[in-house]
Amino acid sequence: MSSMNFRRNSTAVEVGNVTVGGHSPIVVQSMTNTDTADIDKTVAQIADLANAGSEIVRITVNNKEAAMAVPTIREQLDTAGIHVPIVGDFHFNGGRLLKKYPDCATALDKYRINPGNVGRSDKQFSEMIEIACTNHKAVRIGVNWGSLDQALLAKMLDQNKASPQPKTLPEVMHEALITSALESAALAEKLGLAHNKIILSCKLSEVQALIRVYRDIAKRCDYALHLGLTEAGMGSKGIVASTAALSILLQEGIGDTIRISLTPEPGGTRTQEVIVAQQILQMLGLRSFTPEVTSCPGCGRTTSEYFQYLAADIETYLKNQMPVWKQQFNGVEEMKVAVMGCVVNGPGESKHANLGISLPGTGEAPIAPVYVDGDKFTTLKGDNIAEEFKTILNEYVAQHYTSA
Ligand code: SF4
């Protein structure tokens, strides 16, 4: 259901059983925050993320305990029927770990290499690439402005100083990020890694800077791009910053897989980053994950909170039904449902949805007209409106979506 005419041409990369890039749907991914060596907690969180819809999950592999845990984590997930591809996030000691723990190297589906932390000319980099080649694994060369290759940056700053038209410091930094990614990818290919095994990312935490860098790198290569604002932050700030940056790039056809780097609220769930990623793609009309509920914000025309309750109730109902419906009915995730507070916009908005209900506002007759595919279907009244609407919803799904 893409409303976008243009998608940047990128090379498709197989990551386990998922394709990133090419003409494949934009992939949602996430990352755990458990100690990878804690197998039970890591397996549980990967399962949570996968069940929430994460199509790839990254885990940190930062020491020997983590590397030793990886094969068991993979095994336990497979036993539980969770075949989500797992990416190992490597930094300073990645080459050593992959070499010393070959079962870890084979259990992972992709390795993330940060050239700023392993050093492109370092043995670690070539070791990781060689192991990826031997095991036919994909690699993400993930550059981050918090860990930019300092030797490269220093060299570029010197060159800039000597230039007759020196660039600003942010401009040089952006160029250094892109150069680090592209030169590392070229080196990886020289070492034998296939072009279609490489995904690139250049993450920053400022929205405008991220947009500039990705627009630029998108033009300069055809590697699949992993998109994300690094350290997006917490709560609405993190969500809004990520949505602002990613929406602009995705609308321009840039980005093959996305990750939303939210800091979870204390006690909050890690799966929020998956939901936000899905919602961004769905709101842009790029993918559908769950039926969409359009509800009005409510205003002085509604005296009770009844319609807020109903909107939340319907949304929760849809969310809970989706795992069941998805198994049974093709295309149900594209359904649109409207729950509106009064007669001002209620009937109009309801007519644009597959199913819509317009609740009575203050002073209106206590009835709720229901619309199906734009036509008035029935009018509900009394105390059972929510349950009766759900029955209509169930019947609609069964009648309009073919068996999966
Ligand atoms: S549809 Fe009615 S209740 Fe909802 S915001 Fe508009 S005027 Fe207010």
Coordinates of C-alpha atoms and ligand atoms in Angstrom, one line a residue:
M1 CA 0.0 0.0 0.0
S2 CA 2.7 2.5 -0.9
S3 CA 1.6 6.0 -1.6
M4 CA 5.2 6.9 -2.4
N5 CA 6.2 6.9 -6.1
F6 CA 9.9 6.8 -5.5
R7 CA 12.0 4.5 -3.5
R8 CA 15.8 4.8 -3.8
N9 CA 17.3 1.9 -5.6
S10 CA 19.3 -0.1 -3.1
T11 CA 21.0 -3.5 -3.1
A12 CA 18.9 -6.2 -1.4
V13 CA 20.7 -7.9 1.5
E14 CA 19.5 -11.1 3.1
V15 CA 19.7 -11.0 6.9
G16 CA 18.7 -14.5 8.0
N17 CA 15.1 -15.0 6.7
V18 CA 14.5 -11.2 6.1
T19 CA 15.4 -9.1 3.1
V20 CA 16.6 -5.6 3.7
G21 CA 16.6 -3.2 0.7
G22 CA 15.8 -3.8 -3.0
H23 CA 12.1 -3.7 -3.3
S24 CA 11.4 -5.3 0.0
P25 CA 9.1 -3.6 2.6
I26 CA 11.0 -1.4 5.0
V27 CA 12.1 -3.6 7.9
V28 CA 11.4 -2.8 11.5
Q29 CA 14.2 -3.6 13.9
S30 CA 15.0 -3.1 17.5
M31 CA 17.7 -3.7 20.1
T32 CA 17.7 -5.4 23.5
N33 CA 19.0 -3.7 26.7
T34 CA 19.6 -6.8 28.7
D35 CA 23.0 -8.2 29.6
T36 CA 23.4 -10.7 26.7
A37 CA 25.2 -13.1 29.1
D38 CA 21.9 -13.3 31.0
I39 CA 20.3 -15.9 28.6
D40 CA 16.9 -16.1 30.2
K41 CA 16.3 -12.3 30.2
T42 CA 17.8 -11.8 26.7
V43 CA 15.6 -14.6 25.2
A44 CA 12.5 -13.2 27.0
Q45 CA 13.2 -9.7 25.7
I46 CA 14.0 -10.8 22.1
A47 CA 10.7 -12.8 22.2
D48 CA 8.8 -9.7 23.4
L49 CA 10.3 -7.5 20.7
A50 CA 9.7 -10.1 18.0
N51 CA 6.1 -10.7 19.2
A52 CA 5.6 -6.9 19.1
G53 CA 6.6 -7.0 15.4
S54 CA 10.4 -6.5 15.4
E55 CA 11.6 -8.3 12.3
I56 CA 15.3 -8.2 13.2
V57 CA 16.7 -7.9 16.8
R58 CA 20.1 -6.7 17.7
I59 CA 22.0 -7.7 20.8
T60 CA 25.2 -6.5 22.2
V61 CA 28.1 -8.9 22.1
N62 CA 30.7 -7.1 24.2
N63 CA 32.6 -9.8 26.0
K64 CA 33.3 -13.5 26.1
E65 CA 30.3 -14.3 28.4
A66 CA 28.0 -12.6 25.8
A67 CA 29.6 -14.4 22.9
M68 CA 29.3 -17.7 24.7
A69 CA 25.6 -17.1 25.4
V70 CA 24.7 -16.3 21.8
P71 CA 24.3 -19.9 20.4
T72 CA 22.1 -20.9 23.4
I73 CA 20.0 -17.8 22.9
R74 CA 19.5 -18.7 19.2
E75 CA 18.7 -22.3 20.1
Q76 CA 16.1 -21.4 22.7
L77 CA 14.4 -18.9 20.4
D78 CA 14.2 -21.5 17.6
T79 CA 12.8 -24.1 20.1
A80 CA 10.1 -21.5 21.0
G81 CA 9.3 -21.0 17.3
I82 CA 10.8 -17.5 17.2
H83 CA 13.0 -17.4 14.1
V84 CA 13.7 -13.6 14.1
P85 CA 17.2 -12.8 12.8
I86 CA 19.7 -11.8 15.4
V87 CA 22.4 -9.2 14.9
G88 CA 25.5 -9.0 17.0
D89 CA 26.6 -5.5 17.9
F90 CA 30.4 -5.5 18.1
H91 CA 32.7 -2.7 19.0
F92 CA 36.3 -2.7 20.2
N93 CA 36.9 -6.5 20.5
G94 CA 34.6 -7.8 17.8
G95 CA 37.3 -9.5 15.7
R96 CA 38.7 -11.3 18.7
L97 CA 35.3 -12.5 20.0
L98 CA 34.1 -13.8 16.6
K99 CA 37.4 -15.6 16.0
K100 CA 37.5 -17.2 19.5
Y101 CA 33.8 -18.2 19.6
P102 CA 33.0 -19.6 16.1
D103 CA 29.6 -20.9 17.3
C104 CA 28.6 -17.3 18.1
A105 CA 29.7 -16.2 14.6
T106 CA 27.5 -18.9 13.0
A107 CA 24.5 -18.3 15.3
L108 CA 24.3 -14.6 14.4
D109 CA 22.7 -13.5 11.1
K110 CA 24.5 -10.2 10.8
Y111 CA 27.4 -8.4 12.5
R112 CA 27.3 -4.7 13.2
I113 CA 30.8 -3.2 12.9
N114 CA 31.5 0.3 14.1
P115 CA 34.6 1.5 12.2
G116 CA 35.2 4.3 14.6
N117 CA 35.6 1.7 17.4
V118 CA 37.6 -1.0 15.6
G119 CA 39.7 1.2 13.4
R120 CA 39.4 0.5 9.7
S121 CA 43.1 -0.4 9.3
D122 CA 43.0 -2.5 12.4
K123 CA 43.2 -6.2 12.4
Q124 CA 39.8 -6.4 14.1
F125 CA 38.1 -5.0 11.1
S126 CA 39.7 -7.4 8.6
E127 CA 39.1 -10.3 11.0
M128 CA 35.4 -9.5 11.3
I129 CA 35.0 -9.1 7.5
E130 CA 36.8 -12.4 6.9
I131 CA 34.6 -14.2 9.4
A132 CA 31.5 -12.7 7.8
C133 CA 32.8 -14.0 4.4
T134 CA 33.4 -17.5 5.7
N135 CA 30.0 -17.7 7.3
H136 CA 28.1 -15.9 4.5
K137 CA 26.8 -13.3 6.9
A138 CA 25.7 -9.8 6.3
V139 CA 27.4 -6.8 7.9
R140 CA 26.2 -3.4 8.9
I141 CA 28.9 -0.8 8.9
G142 CA 27.4 1.5 11.5
V143 CA 29.1 4.8 11.9
N144 CA 28.0 7.0 14.8
W145 CA 29.0 10.6 15.4
G146 CA 29.6 9.8 19.0
S147 CA 32.4 7.4 18.0
L148 CA 33.6 8.8 14.8
D149 CA 37.0 7.6 13.5
Q150 CA 39.2 10.2 15.1
A151 CA 42.2 9.6 12.8
L152 CA 40.0 10.2 9.8
L153 CA 38.4 13.2 11.3
A154 CA 41.8 14.8 12.1
K155 CA 43.0 14.1 8.6
M156 CA 39.9 15.7 7.1
L157 CA 40.1 18.7 9.4
D158 CA 43.7 19.3 8.3
Q159 CA 42.8 19.0 4.7
N160 CA 39.9 21.4 5.2
K161 CA 42.2 24.0 6.9
A162 CA 44.5 24.0 3.9
S163 CA 41.6 24.4 1.5
P164 CA 41.0 27.8 -0.1
Q165 CA 37.3 27.5 0.8
P166 CA 37.2 25.7 4.1
K167 CA 33.9 24.1 5.2
T168 CA 32.4 24.6 8.6
L169 CA 33.1 22.1 11.4
P170 CA 29.7 20.3 11.1
E171 CA 30.1 20.0 7.4
V172 CA 33.5 18.4 7.8
M173 CA 32.1 16.1 10.5
H174 CA 29.2 15.0 8.2
E175 CA 31.7 14.4 5.4
A176 CA 33.8 12.4 7.8
L177 CA 30.8 10.2 8.8
I178 CA 30.0 9.4 5.2
T179 CA 33.6 8.9 4.2
S180 CA 34.1 6.5 7.1
A181 CA 31.1 4.4 6.0
L182 CA 31.9 4.4 2.3
E183 CA 35.6 3.8 2.7
S184 CA 35.0 1.0 5.2
A185 CA 32.5 -0.6 2.8
A186 CA 35.0 -0.4 0.0
L187 CA 37.6 -2.0 2.2
A188 CA 35.2 -4.7 3.2
E189 CA 34.5 -5.5 -0.5
K190 CA 38.3 -5.5 -1.2
L191 CA 38.6 -8.1 1.6
G192 CA 36.1 -10.3 -0.2
L193 CA 32.7 -9.3 1.3
A194 CA 30.0 -9.3 -1.4
H195 CA 28.3 -6.0 -2.2
N196 CA 25.0 -7.5 -1.3
K197 CA 26.2 -8.4 2.2
I198 CA 26.6 -4.7 3.2
I199 CA 24.2 -2.4 5.0
L200 CA 25.3 1.1 6.0
S201 CA 24.2 3.6 8.7
C202 CA 25.5 7.0 9.7
K203 CA 23.7 8.0 12.9
L204 CA 23.5 11.3 14.6
S205 CA 21.2 12.7 17.3
E206 CA 20.2 15.9 15.6
V207 CA 17.3 15.8 13.3
Q208 CA 18.4 18.3 10.6
A209 CA 22.0 16.9 10.6
L210 CA 20.7 13.3 10.2
I211 CA 18.5 14.4 7.2
R212 CA 21.5 16.1 5.5
V213 CA 23.8 13.2 6.0
Y214 CA 21.4 10.5 4.8
R215 CA 20.3 12.6 1.8
D216 CA 24.0 12.8 0.9
I217 CA 25.0 9.2 1.4
A218 CA 21.8 8.0 -0.3
K219 CA 23.1 9.7 -3.5
R220 CA 26.6 8.4 -3.2
C221 CA 26.0 4.6 -3.0
D222 CA 23.4 1.9 -3.6
Y223 CA 24.0 0.1 -0.3
A224 CA 20.9 -0.7 1.7
L225 CA 20.5 2.0 4.4
H226 CA 19.7 1.4 8.1
L227 CA 17.9 4.6 9.3
G228 CA 17.7 5.9 12.8
L229 CA 18.4 8.8 15.1
T230 CA 20.9 7.8 17.6
E231 CA 20.1 8.5 21.2
A232 CA 16.6 9.8 20.3
G233 CA 15.8 10.3 23.9
M234 CA 12.8 9.6 26.2
G235 CA 9.1 9.9 26.0
S236 CA 7.4 12.3 23.5
K237 CA 10.7 14.0 22.7
G238 CA 12.3 10.8 21.5
I239 CA 9.2 9.8 19.5
V240 CA 8.8 13.2 17.9
A241 CA 12.4 13.6 17.0
S242 CA 12.6 10.1 15.4
T243 CA 9.3 10.7 13.6
A244 CA 10.3 14.1 12.3
A245 CA 13.7 12.9 11.0
L246 CA 12.6 9.5 9.6
S247 CA 9.4 10.7 8.0
I248 CA 11.2 13.2 5.8
L249 CA 13.8 10.7 4.7
L250 CA 11.3 7.9 4.2
Q251 CA 9.0 10.2 2.2
E252 CA 12.0 10.8 -0.1
G253 CA 12.5 7.1 -0.6
I254 CA 15.5 6.8 1.7
G255 CA 15.8 4.0 4.2
D256 CA 15.5 0.2 4.0
T257 CA 15.3 -0.7 7.7
I258 CA 14.5 1.5 10.7
R259 CA 15.2 1.5 14.4
I260 CA 13.9 3.9 16.9
S261 CA 16.4 4.4 19.7
L262 CA 14.1 5.4 22.5
T263 CA 15.2 5.5 26.1
P264 CA 12.5 3.5 27.9
E265 CA 10.7 5.3 30.7
P266 CA 11.4 3.8 34.1
G267 CA 9.4 0.7 34.3
G268 CA 8.4 1.2 30.6
T269 CA 8.5 -1.6 28.0
R270 CA 11.2 -2.0 25.4
T271 CA 8.7 -2.9 22.8
Q272 CA 7.6 0.8 22.5
E273 CA 10.4 1.3 20.0
V274 CA 8.9 -1.3 17.8
I275 CA 5.4 0.1 18.0
V276 CA 6.7 3.6 17.2
A277 CA 8.6 2.3 14.2
Q278 CA 5.5 0.5 12.9
Q279 CA 3.3 3.6 13.4
I280 CA 5.7 5.8 11.5
L281 CA 5.6 3.4 8.5
Q282 CA 1.9 3.0 8.7
M283 CA 1.1 6.7 9.1
L284 CA 3.2 7.4 6.0
G285 CA 1.3 4.7 4.1
L286 CA 4.4 2.6 3.6
R287 CA 3.3 -0.5 5.4
S288 CA 0.3 -1.7 7.4
F289 CA 0.6 -3.5 10.7
T290 CA -2.6 -3.1 12.5
P291 CA -6.1 -1.7 11.7
E292 CA -6.1 2.0 12.2
V293 CA -8.4 3.7 14.6
T294 CA -9.3 7.4 13.8
S295 CA -10.7 9.1 16.8
C296 CA -11.4 12.7 17.3
P297 CA -9.7 14.6 20.2
G298 CA -13.0 15.4 21.8
C299 CA -14.0 18.9 22.8
G300 CA -16.7 20.8 24.7
R301 CA -19.4 19.2 22.5
T302 CA -18.9 15.9 24.4
T303 CA -19.7 16.2 28.1
S304 CA -18.9 12.6 29.0
E305 CA -15.7 10.7 28.6
Y306 CA -17.7 7.9 27.1
F307 CA -16.4 8.3 23.6
Q308 CA -12.7 8.3 24.9
Y309 CA -13.4 5.1 26.7
L310 CA -15.0 3.6 23.5
A311 CA -12.1 4.7 21.3
A312 CA -9.6 3.2 23.7
D313 CA -11.8 0.1 24.1
I314 CA -12.0 -0.4 20.3
E315 CA -8.3 0.2 19.8
T316 CA -7.4 -2.3 22.5
Y317 CA -9.9 -4.8 21.1
L318 CA -8.3 -4.5 17.6
K319 CA -4.8 -4.8 19.1
N320 CA -5.8 -8.0 20.9
Q321 CA -7.6 -9.5 18.0
M322 CA -4.9 -8.8 15.5
P323 CA -2.7 -11.8 16.3
V324 CA -5.8 -14.1 15.8
W325 CA -7.2 -12.2 12.8
K326 CA -3.8 -12.1 11.0
Q327 CA -3.6 -15.9 11.1
Q328 CA -7.2 -16.1 9.7
F329 CA -7.7 -13.2 7.3
N330 CA -5.6 -11.7 4.6
G331 CA -5.3 -7.9 4.5
V332 CA -7.2 -7.2 7.8
E333 CA -4.3 -4.9 8.9
E334 CA -5.4 -2.4 6.3
M335 CA -8.8 -1.9 7.8
K336 CA -9.7 1.6 9.0
V337 CA -12.0 2.2 11.9
A338 CA -13.4 5.7 13.0
V339 CA -14.7 6.4 16.5
M340 CA -16.0 10.0 16.6
G341 CA -17.4 12.1 19.4
C342 CA -20.3 14.0 17.8
V343 CA -22.3 14.9 14.7
V344 CA -19.9 17.7 13.6
N345 CA -17.3 15.5 12.0
G346 CA -18.5 12.1 13.1
P347 CA -20.6 11.0 10.1
G348 CA -18.2 12.4 7.6
E349 CA -15.1 10.8 9.1
S350 CA -17.0 7.6 9.7
K351 CA -17.9 7.4 6.0
H352 CA -14.2 7.5 5.0
A353 CA -13.4 4.5 7.2
N354 CA -14.3 0.9 6.6
L355 CA -16.3 1.0 9.8
G356 CA -17.2 4.1 11.7
I357 CA -19.3 5.0 14.7
S358 CA -20.4 8.6 15.5
L359 CA -21.3 9.0 19.2
P360 CA -23.9 11.4 20.5
G361 CA -22.5 14.8 21.6
T362 CA -24.1 17.1 24.2
G363 CA -27.7 17.7 23.4
E364 CA -27.8 15.2 20.5
A365 CA -30.2 12.3 20.6
P366 CA -28.6 9.4 22.5
I367 CA -28.0 7.3 19.4
A368 CA -24.8 6.2 17.6
P369 CA -25.1 5.8 13.8
V370 CA -22.7 3.1 12.4
Y371 CA -21.3 3.4 8.9
V372 CA -20.0 0.5 6.8
D373 CA -17.9 1.3 3.8
G374 CA -19.3 4.8 3.6
D375 CA -23.0 3.9 4.0
K376 CA -25.2 4.1 7.1
F377 CA -25.5 0.6 8.3
T378 CA -27.4 0.8 11.6
T379 CA -28.0 3.0 14.6
L380 CA -27.0 1.8 18.1
K381 CA -28.4 2.9 21.4
G382 CA -28.5 2.0 25.0
D383 CA -25.8 0.7 27.3
N384 CA -24.3 -1.9 25.0
I385 CA -23.0 0.2 22.2
A386 CA -19.4 -1.0 22.6
E387 CA -20.2 -4.7 22.6
E388 CA -22.6 -4.3 19.7
F389 CA -20.1 -2.3 17.7
K390 CA -17.5 -5.1 18.3
T391 CA -19.9 -7.7 17.0
I392 CA -20.4 -5.6 13.8
L393 CA -16.6 -5.4 13.6
N394 CA -16.2 -9.1 13.8
E395 CA -18.8 -9.7 11.2
Y396 CA -17.2 -7.2 8.9
V397 CA -13.7 -8.8 9.2
A398 CA -15.1 -12.3 8.6
Q399 CA -17.1 -11.1 5.5
H400 CA -14.5 -8.8 3.9
Y401 CA -11.1 -10.4 4.3
T402 CA -10.4 -13.7 2.7
S403 CA -9.1 -16.7 4.7
A404 CA -5.3 -16.7 5.1
Ligands
SF4_1 S1 -16.2 15.4 16.2 FE1 -17.5 16.5 17.6 S2 -16.7 15.9 19.7 FE2 -15.1 15.3 18.2 S3 -13.7 17.1 18.2 FE3 -15.1 17.4 16.5 S4 -16.8 18.7 17.3 FE4 -15.6 17.8 19.1

